[in-house]
PDB file of C-alpha atoms in Angstrom:
ATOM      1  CA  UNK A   1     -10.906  58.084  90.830  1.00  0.00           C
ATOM      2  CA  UNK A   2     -13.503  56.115  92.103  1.00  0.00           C
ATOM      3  CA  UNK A   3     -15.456  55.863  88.963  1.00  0.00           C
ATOM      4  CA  UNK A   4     -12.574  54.164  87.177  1.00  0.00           C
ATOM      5  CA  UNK A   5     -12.767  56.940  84.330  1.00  0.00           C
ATOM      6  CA  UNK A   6      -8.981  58.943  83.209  1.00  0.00           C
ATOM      7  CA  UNK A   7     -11.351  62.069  82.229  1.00  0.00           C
ATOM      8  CA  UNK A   8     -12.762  65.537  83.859  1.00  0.00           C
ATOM      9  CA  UNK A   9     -11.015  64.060  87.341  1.00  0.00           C
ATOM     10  CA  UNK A  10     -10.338  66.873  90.248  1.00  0.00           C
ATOM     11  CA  UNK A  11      -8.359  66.140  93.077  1.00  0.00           C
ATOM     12  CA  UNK A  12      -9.305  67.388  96.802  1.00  0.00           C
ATOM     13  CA  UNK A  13      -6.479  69.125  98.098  1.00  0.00           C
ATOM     14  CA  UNK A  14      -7.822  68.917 101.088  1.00  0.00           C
ATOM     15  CA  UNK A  15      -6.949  64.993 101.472  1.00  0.00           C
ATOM     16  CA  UNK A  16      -5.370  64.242  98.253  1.00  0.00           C
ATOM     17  CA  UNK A  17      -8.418  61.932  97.367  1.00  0.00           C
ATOM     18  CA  UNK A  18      -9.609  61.930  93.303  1.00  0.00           C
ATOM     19  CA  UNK A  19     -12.601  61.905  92.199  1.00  0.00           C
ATOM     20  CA  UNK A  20     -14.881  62.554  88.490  1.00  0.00           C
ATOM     21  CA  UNK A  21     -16.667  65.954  87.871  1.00  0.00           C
ATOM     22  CA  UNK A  22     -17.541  69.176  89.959  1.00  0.00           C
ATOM     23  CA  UNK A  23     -21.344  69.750  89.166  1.00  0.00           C
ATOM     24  CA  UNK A  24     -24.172  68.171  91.069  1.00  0.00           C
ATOM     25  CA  UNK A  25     -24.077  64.206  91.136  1.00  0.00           C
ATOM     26  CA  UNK A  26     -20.827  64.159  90.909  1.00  0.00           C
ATOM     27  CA  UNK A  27     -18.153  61.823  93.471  1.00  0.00           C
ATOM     28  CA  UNK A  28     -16.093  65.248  93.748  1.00  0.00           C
ATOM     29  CA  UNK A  29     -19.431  66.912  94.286  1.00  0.00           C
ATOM     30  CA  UNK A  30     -20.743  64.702  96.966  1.00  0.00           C
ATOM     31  CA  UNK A  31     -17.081  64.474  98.456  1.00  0.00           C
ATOM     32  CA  UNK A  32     -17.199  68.124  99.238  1.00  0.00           C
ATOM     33  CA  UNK A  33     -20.122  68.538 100.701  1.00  0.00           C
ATOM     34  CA  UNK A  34     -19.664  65.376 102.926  1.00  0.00           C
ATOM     35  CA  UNK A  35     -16.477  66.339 104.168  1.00  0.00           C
ATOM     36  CA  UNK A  36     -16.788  69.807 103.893  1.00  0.00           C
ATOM     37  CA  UNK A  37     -13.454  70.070 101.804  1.00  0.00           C
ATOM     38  CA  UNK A  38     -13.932  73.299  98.880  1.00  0.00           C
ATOM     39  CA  UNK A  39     -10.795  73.540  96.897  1.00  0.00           C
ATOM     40  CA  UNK A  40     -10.503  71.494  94.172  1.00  0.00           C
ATOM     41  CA  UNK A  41      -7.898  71.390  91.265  1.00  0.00           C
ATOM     42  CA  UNK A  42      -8.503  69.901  87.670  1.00  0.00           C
ATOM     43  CA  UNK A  43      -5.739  67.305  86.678  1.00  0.00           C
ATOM     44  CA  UNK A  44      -5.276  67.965  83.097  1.00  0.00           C
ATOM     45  CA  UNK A  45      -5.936  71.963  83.201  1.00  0.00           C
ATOM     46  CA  UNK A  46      -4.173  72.686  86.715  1.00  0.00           C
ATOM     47  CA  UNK A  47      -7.049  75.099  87.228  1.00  0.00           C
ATOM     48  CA  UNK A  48      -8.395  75.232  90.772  1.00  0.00           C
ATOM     49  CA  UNK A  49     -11.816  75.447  91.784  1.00  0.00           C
ATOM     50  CA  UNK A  50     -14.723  76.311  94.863  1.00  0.00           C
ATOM     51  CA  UNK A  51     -17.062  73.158  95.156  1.00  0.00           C
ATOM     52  CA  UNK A  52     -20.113  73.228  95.273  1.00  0.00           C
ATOM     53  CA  UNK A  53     -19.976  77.131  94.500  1.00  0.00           C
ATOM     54  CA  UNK A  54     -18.187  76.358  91.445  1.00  0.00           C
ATOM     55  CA  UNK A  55     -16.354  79.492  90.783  1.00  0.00           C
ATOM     56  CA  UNK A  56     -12.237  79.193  89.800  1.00  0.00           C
ATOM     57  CA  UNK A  57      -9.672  80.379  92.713  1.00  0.00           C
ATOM     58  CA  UNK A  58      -6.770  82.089  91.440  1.00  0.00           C
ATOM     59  CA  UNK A  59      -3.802  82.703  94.148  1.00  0.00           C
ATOM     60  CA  UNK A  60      -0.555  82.862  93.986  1.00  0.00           C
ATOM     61  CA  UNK A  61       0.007  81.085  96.859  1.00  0.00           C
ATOM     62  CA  UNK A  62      -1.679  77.694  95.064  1.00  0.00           C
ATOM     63  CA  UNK A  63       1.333  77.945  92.111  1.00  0.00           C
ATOM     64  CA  UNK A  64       4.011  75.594  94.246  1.00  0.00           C
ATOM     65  CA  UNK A  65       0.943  72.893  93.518  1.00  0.00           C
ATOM     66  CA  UNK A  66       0.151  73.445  90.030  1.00  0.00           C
ATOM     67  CA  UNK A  67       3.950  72.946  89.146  1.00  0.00           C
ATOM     68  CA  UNK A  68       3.910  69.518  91.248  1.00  0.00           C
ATOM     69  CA  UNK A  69       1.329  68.814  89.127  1.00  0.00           C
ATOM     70  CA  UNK A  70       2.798  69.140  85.948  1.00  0.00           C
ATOM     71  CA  UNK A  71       6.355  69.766  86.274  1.00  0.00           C
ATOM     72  CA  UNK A  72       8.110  71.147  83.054  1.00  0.00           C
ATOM     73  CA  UNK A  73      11.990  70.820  82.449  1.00  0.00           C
ATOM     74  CA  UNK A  74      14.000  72.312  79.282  1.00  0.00           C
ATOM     75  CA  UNK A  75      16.414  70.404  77.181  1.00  0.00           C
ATOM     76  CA  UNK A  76      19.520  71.651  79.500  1.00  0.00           C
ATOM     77  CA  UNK A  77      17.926  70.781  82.503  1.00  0.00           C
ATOM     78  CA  UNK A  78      17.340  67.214  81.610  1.00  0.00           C
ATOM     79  CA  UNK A  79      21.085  67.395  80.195  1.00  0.00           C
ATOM     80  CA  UNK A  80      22.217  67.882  83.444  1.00  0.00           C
ATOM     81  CA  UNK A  81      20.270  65.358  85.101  1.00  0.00           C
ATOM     82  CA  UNK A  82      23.440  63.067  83.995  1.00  0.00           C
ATOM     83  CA  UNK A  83      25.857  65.072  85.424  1.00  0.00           C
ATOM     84  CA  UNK A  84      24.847  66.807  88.270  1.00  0.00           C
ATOM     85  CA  UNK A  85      23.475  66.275  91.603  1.00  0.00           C
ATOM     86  CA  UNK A  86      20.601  68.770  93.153  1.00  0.00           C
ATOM     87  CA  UNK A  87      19.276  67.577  96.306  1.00  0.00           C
ATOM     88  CA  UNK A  88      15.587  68.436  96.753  1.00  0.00           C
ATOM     89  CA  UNK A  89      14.140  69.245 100.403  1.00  0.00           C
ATOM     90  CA  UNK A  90      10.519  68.079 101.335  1.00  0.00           C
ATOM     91  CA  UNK A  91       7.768  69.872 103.197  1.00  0.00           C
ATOM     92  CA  UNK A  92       8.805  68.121 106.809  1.00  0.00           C
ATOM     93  CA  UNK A  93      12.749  69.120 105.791  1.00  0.00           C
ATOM     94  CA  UNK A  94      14.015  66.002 104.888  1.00  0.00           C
ATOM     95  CA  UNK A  95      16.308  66.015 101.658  1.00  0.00           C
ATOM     96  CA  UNK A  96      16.089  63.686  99.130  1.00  0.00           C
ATOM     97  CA  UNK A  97      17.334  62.632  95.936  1.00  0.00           C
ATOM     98  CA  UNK A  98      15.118  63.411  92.661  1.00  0.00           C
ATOM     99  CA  UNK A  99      15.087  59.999  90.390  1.00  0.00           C
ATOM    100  CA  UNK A 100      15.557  58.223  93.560  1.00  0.00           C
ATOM    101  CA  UNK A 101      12.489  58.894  95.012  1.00  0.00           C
ATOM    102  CA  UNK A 102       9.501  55.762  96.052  1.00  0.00           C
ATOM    103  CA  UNK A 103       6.956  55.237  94.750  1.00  0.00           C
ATOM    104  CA  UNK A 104       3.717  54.427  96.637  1.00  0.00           C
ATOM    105  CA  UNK A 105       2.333  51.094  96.607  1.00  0.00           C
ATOM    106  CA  UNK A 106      -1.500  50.675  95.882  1.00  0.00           C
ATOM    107  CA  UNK A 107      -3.183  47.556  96.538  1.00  0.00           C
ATOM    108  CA  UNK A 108      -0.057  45.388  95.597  1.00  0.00           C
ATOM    109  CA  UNK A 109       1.084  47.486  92.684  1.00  0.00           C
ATOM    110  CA  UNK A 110       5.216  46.915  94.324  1.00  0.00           C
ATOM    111  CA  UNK A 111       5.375  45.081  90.522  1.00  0.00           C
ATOM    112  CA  UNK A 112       4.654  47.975  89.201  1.00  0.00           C
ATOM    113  CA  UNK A 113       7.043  50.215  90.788  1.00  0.00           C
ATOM    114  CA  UNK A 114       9.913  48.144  90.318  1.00  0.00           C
ATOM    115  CA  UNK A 115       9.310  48.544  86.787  1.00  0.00           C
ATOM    116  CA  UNK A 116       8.292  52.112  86.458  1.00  0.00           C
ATOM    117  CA  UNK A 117      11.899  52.217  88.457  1.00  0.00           C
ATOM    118  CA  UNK A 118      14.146  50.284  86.146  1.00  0.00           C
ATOM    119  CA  UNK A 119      12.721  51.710  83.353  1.00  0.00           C
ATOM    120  CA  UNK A 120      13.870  55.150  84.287  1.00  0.00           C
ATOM    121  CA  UNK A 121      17.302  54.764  85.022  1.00  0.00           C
ATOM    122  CA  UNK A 122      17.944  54.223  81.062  1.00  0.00           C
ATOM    123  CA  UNK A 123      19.443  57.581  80.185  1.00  0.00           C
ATOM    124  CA  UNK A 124      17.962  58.028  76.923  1.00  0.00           C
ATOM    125  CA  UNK A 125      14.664  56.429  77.806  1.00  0.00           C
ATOM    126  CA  UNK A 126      13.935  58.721  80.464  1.00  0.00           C
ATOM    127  CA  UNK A 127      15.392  62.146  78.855  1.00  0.00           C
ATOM    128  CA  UNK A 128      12.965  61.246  76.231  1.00  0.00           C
ATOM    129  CA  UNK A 129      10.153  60.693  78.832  1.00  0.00           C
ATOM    130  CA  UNK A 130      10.758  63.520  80.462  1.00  0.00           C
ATOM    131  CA  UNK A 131      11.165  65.504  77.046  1.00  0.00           C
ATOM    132  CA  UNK A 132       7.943  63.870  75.505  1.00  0.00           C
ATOM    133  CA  UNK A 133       4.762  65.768  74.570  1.00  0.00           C
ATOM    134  CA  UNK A 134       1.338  64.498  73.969  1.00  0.00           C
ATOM    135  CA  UNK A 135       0.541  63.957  70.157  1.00  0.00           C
ATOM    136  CA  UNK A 136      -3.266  65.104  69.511  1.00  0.00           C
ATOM    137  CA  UNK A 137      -4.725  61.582  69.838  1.00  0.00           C
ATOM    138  CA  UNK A 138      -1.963  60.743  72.802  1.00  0.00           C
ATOM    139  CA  UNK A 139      -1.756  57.285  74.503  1.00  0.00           C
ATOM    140  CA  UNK A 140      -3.025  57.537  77.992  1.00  0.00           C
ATOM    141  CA  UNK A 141      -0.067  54.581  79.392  1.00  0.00           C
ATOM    142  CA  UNK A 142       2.574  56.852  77.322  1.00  0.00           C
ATOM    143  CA  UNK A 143       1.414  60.044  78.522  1.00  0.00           C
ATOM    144  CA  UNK A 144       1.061  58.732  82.148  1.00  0.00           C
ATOM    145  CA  UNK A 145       4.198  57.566  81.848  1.00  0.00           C
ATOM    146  CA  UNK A 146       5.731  60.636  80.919  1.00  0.00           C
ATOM    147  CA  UNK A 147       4.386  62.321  83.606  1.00  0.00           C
ATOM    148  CA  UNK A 148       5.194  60.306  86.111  1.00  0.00           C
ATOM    149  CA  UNK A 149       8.978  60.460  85.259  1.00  0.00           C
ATOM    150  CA  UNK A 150       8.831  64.401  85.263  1.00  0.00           C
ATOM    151  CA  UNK A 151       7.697  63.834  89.058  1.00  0.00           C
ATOM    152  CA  UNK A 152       9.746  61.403  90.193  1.00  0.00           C
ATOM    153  CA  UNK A 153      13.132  63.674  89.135  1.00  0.00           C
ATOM    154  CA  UNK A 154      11.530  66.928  90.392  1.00  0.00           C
ATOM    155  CA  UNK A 155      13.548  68.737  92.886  1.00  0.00           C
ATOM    156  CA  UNK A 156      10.455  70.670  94.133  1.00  0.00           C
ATOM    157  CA  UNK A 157       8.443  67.577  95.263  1.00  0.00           C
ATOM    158  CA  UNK A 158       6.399  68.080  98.218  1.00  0.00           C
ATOM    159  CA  UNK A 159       7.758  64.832  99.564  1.00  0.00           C
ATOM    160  CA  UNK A 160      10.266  62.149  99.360  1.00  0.00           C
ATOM    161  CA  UNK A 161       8.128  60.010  97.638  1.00  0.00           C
ATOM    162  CA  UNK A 162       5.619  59.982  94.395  1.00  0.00           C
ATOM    163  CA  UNK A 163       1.865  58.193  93.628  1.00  0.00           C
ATOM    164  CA  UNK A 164       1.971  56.256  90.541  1.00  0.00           C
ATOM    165  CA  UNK A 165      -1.424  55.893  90.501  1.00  0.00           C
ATOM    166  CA  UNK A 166      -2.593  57.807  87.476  1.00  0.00           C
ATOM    167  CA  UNK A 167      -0.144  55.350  85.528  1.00  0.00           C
ATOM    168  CA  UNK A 168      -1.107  52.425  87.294  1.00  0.00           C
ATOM    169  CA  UNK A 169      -5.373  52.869  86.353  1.00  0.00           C
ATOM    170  CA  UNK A 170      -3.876  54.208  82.575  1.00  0.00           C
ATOM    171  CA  UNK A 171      -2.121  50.177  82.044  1.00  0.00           C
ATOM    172  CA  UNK A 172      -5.883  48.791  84.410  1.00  0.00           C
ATOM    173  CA  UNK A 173      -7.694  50.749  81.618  1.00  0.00           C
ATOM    174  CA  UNK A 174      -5.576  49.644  78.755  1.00  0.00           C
ATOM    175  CA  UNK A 175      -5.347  45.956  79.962  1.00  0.00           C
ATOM    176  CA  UNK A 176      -8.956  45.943  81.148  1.00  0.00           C
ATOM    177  CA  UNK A 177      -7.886  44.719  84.930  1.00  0.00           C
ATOM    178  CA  UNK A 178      -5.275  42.181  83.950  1.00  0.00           C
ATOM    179  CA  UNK A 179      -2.684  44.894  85.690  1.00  0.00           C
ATOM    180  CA  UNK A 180      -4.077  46.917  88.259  1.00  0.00           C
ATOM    181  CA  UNK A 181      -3.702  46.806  92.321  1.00  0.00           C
ATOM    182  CA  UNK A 182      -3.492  42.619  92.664  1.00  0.00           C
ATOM    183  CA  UNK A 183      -0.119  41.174  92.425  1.00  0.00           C
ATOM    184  CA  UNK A 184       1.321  40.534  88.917  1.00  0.00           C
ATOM    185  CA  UNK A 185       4.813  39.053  87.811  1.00  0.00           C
ATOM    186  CA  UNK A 186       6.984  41.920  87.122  1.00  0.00           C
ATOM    187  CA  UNK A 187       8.210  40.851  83.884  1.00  0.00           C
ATOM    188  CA  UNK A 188       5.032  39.743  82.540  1.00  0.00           C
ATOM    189  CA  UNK A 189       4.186  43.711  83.207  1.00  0.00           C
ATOM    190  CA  UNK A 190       7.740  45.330  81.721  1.00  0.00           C
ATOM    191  CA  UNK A 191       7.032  43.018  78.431  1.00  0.00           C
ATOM    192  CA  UNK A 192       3.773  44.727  78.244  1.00  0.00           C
ATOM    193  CA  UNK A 193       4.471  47.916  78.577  1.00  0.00           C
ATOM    194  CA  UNK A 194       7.624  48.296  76.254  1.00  0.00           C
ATOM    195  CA  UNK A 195       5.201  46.279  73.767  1.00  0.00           C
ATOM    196  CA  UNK A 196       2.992  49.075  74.105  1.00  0.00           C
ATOM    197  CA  UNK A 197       5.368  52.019  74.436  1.00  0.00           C
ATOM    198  CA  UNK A 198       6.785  50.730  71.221  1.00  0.00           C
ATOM    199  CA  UNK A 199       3.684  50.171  69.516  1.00  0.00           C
ATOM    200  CA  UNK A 200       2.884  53.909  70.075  1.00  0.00           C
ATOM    201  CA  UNK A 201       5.882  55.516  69.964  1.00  0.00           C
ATOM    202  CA  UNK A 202       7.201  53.882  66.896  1.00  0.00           C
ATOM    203  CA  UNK A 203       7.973  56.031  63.620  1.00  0.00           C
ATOM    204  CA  UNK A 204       5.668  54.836  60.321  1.00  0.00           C
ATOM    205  CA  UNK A 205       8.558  54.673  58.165  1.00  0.00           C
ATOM    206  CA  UNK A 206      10.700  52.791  59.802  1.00  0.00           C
ATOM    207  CA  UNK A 207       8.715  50.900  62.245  1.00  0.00           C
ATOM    208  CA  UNK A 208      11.465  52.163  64.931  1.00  0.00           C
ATOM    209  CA  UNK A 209      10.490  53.214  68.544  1.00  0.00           C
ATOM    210  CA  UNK A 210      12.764  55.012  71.171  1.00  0.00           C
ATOM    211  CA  UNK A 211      12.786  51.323  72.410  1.00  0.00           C
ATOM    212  CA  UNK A 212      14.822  50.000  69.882  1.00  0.00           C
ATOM    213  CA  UNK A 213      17.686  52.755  70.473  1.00  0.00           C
ATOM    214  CA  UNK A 214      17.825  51.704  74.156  1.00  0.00           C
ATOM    215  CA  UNK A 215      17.058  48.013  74.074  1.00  0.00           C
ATOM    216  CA  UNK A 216      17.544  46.160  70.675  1.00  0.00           C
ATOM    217  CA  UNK A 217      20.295  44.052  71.130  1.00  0.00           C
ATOM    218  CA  UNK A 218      22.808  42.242  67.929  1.00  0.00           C
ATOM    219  CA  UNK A 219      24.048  39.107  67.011  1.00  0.00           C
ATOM    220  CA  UNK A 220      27.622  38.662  66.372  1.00  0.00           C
ATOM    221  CA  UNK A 221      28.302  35.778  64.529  1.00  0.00           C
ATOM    222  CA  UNK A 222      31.840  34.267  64.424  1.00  0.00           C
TER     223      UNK A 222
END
């Protein structure tokens, strides 16, 4: 959102825009009754709301949108993300791919996306990502992450494409700028972030991270 903060955001579904809050003062507030756009949905909760009435819309009809927001797959169904193909059709009728899906670029945030792309296509990296849920005091790059993998291999996407944005102000937040919409060398970015996915994800015992499975390399010595 505009006001740079992860928490109490609501998006417009109006024009897709995000912004902090839903009572008076507020950017989503304001946004509403400047562009007369009502319905509102909460990005953590899924919960959809009337601003500046402020009373929650339940419908049936809004249900397509709340999955899209967070899409939820069982163990099987990422299983069979290795071996076989579902095409997924968009809103204008094109078919697409799911994990082969863009990403949009924000700012210059392509450094980003090549990343977030790469990353993904690690079998056990992304089952796990896709499989992961949010400890009680949860990493906000991790769960972002997470998220954004669930999109990018959902057959029921809207469109061809996905926003990584939500990810991409979690690493501004964490990194205070240093990555964010201006162009950054990509593996200056990718050595952050498995630095921090490990550093989170790792077990206390044995200092080992989903990271290590995939990644950690050996020396043969002859």
């Amino acid at each position: 959102s505009v006001s740079l903060s992860a928490t109490n955001i609501y998006v417009d579904l109006v024009d897709g825009k995000y912004f902090q809050g839903r009572g008076p003062g507020t950017h989503a507030h304001r946004h509403a009754l400047e562009n007369e756009h009502y319905v509102w949905m909460h990005l953590e909760t899924g919960k959809v709301y009337c601003i500046p009435d402020d009373y929650e819309v339940v419908d049936a009809s809004l249900d397509d949108i709340k999955y899209n927001l967070h899409p939820l797959y069982t163990e099987d169904q990422v299983l069979d993300l290795s071996t076989s193909l579902r095409l997924g059709k968009s809103l204008d009728g094109a078919d697409y791919v799911p994990g082969c899906v863009g990403l949009n670029s924000i700012g210059t945030s392509d450094y980003l996306n090549v990343v977030v792309q790469t990353l993904i296509q690690c079998i056990p990296l992304r089952n796990f990502l896709m499989m992961y849920q949010s400890p009680l005091k949860p990493d906000r790059v991790v769960t972002t992450l997470a998220e954004l993998a669930r999109k990018i291999f959902n057959p029921r996407n809207f469109k061809g494409f996905v926003s990584p944005h939500e990810f991409l102000q979690a690493c501004s937040v964490a990194t205070k700028k240093k990555f964010f919409t201006t162009q950054k060398d990509p593996a200056a970015f990718m050595a952050w972030l498995l630095t921090r996915l490990h550093t989170f994800l790792k077990d206390k015992k044995t200092g080992k991270s989903i990271l290590n499975r995939c990644f950690e390399g050996e020396v043969v010595v002859r």
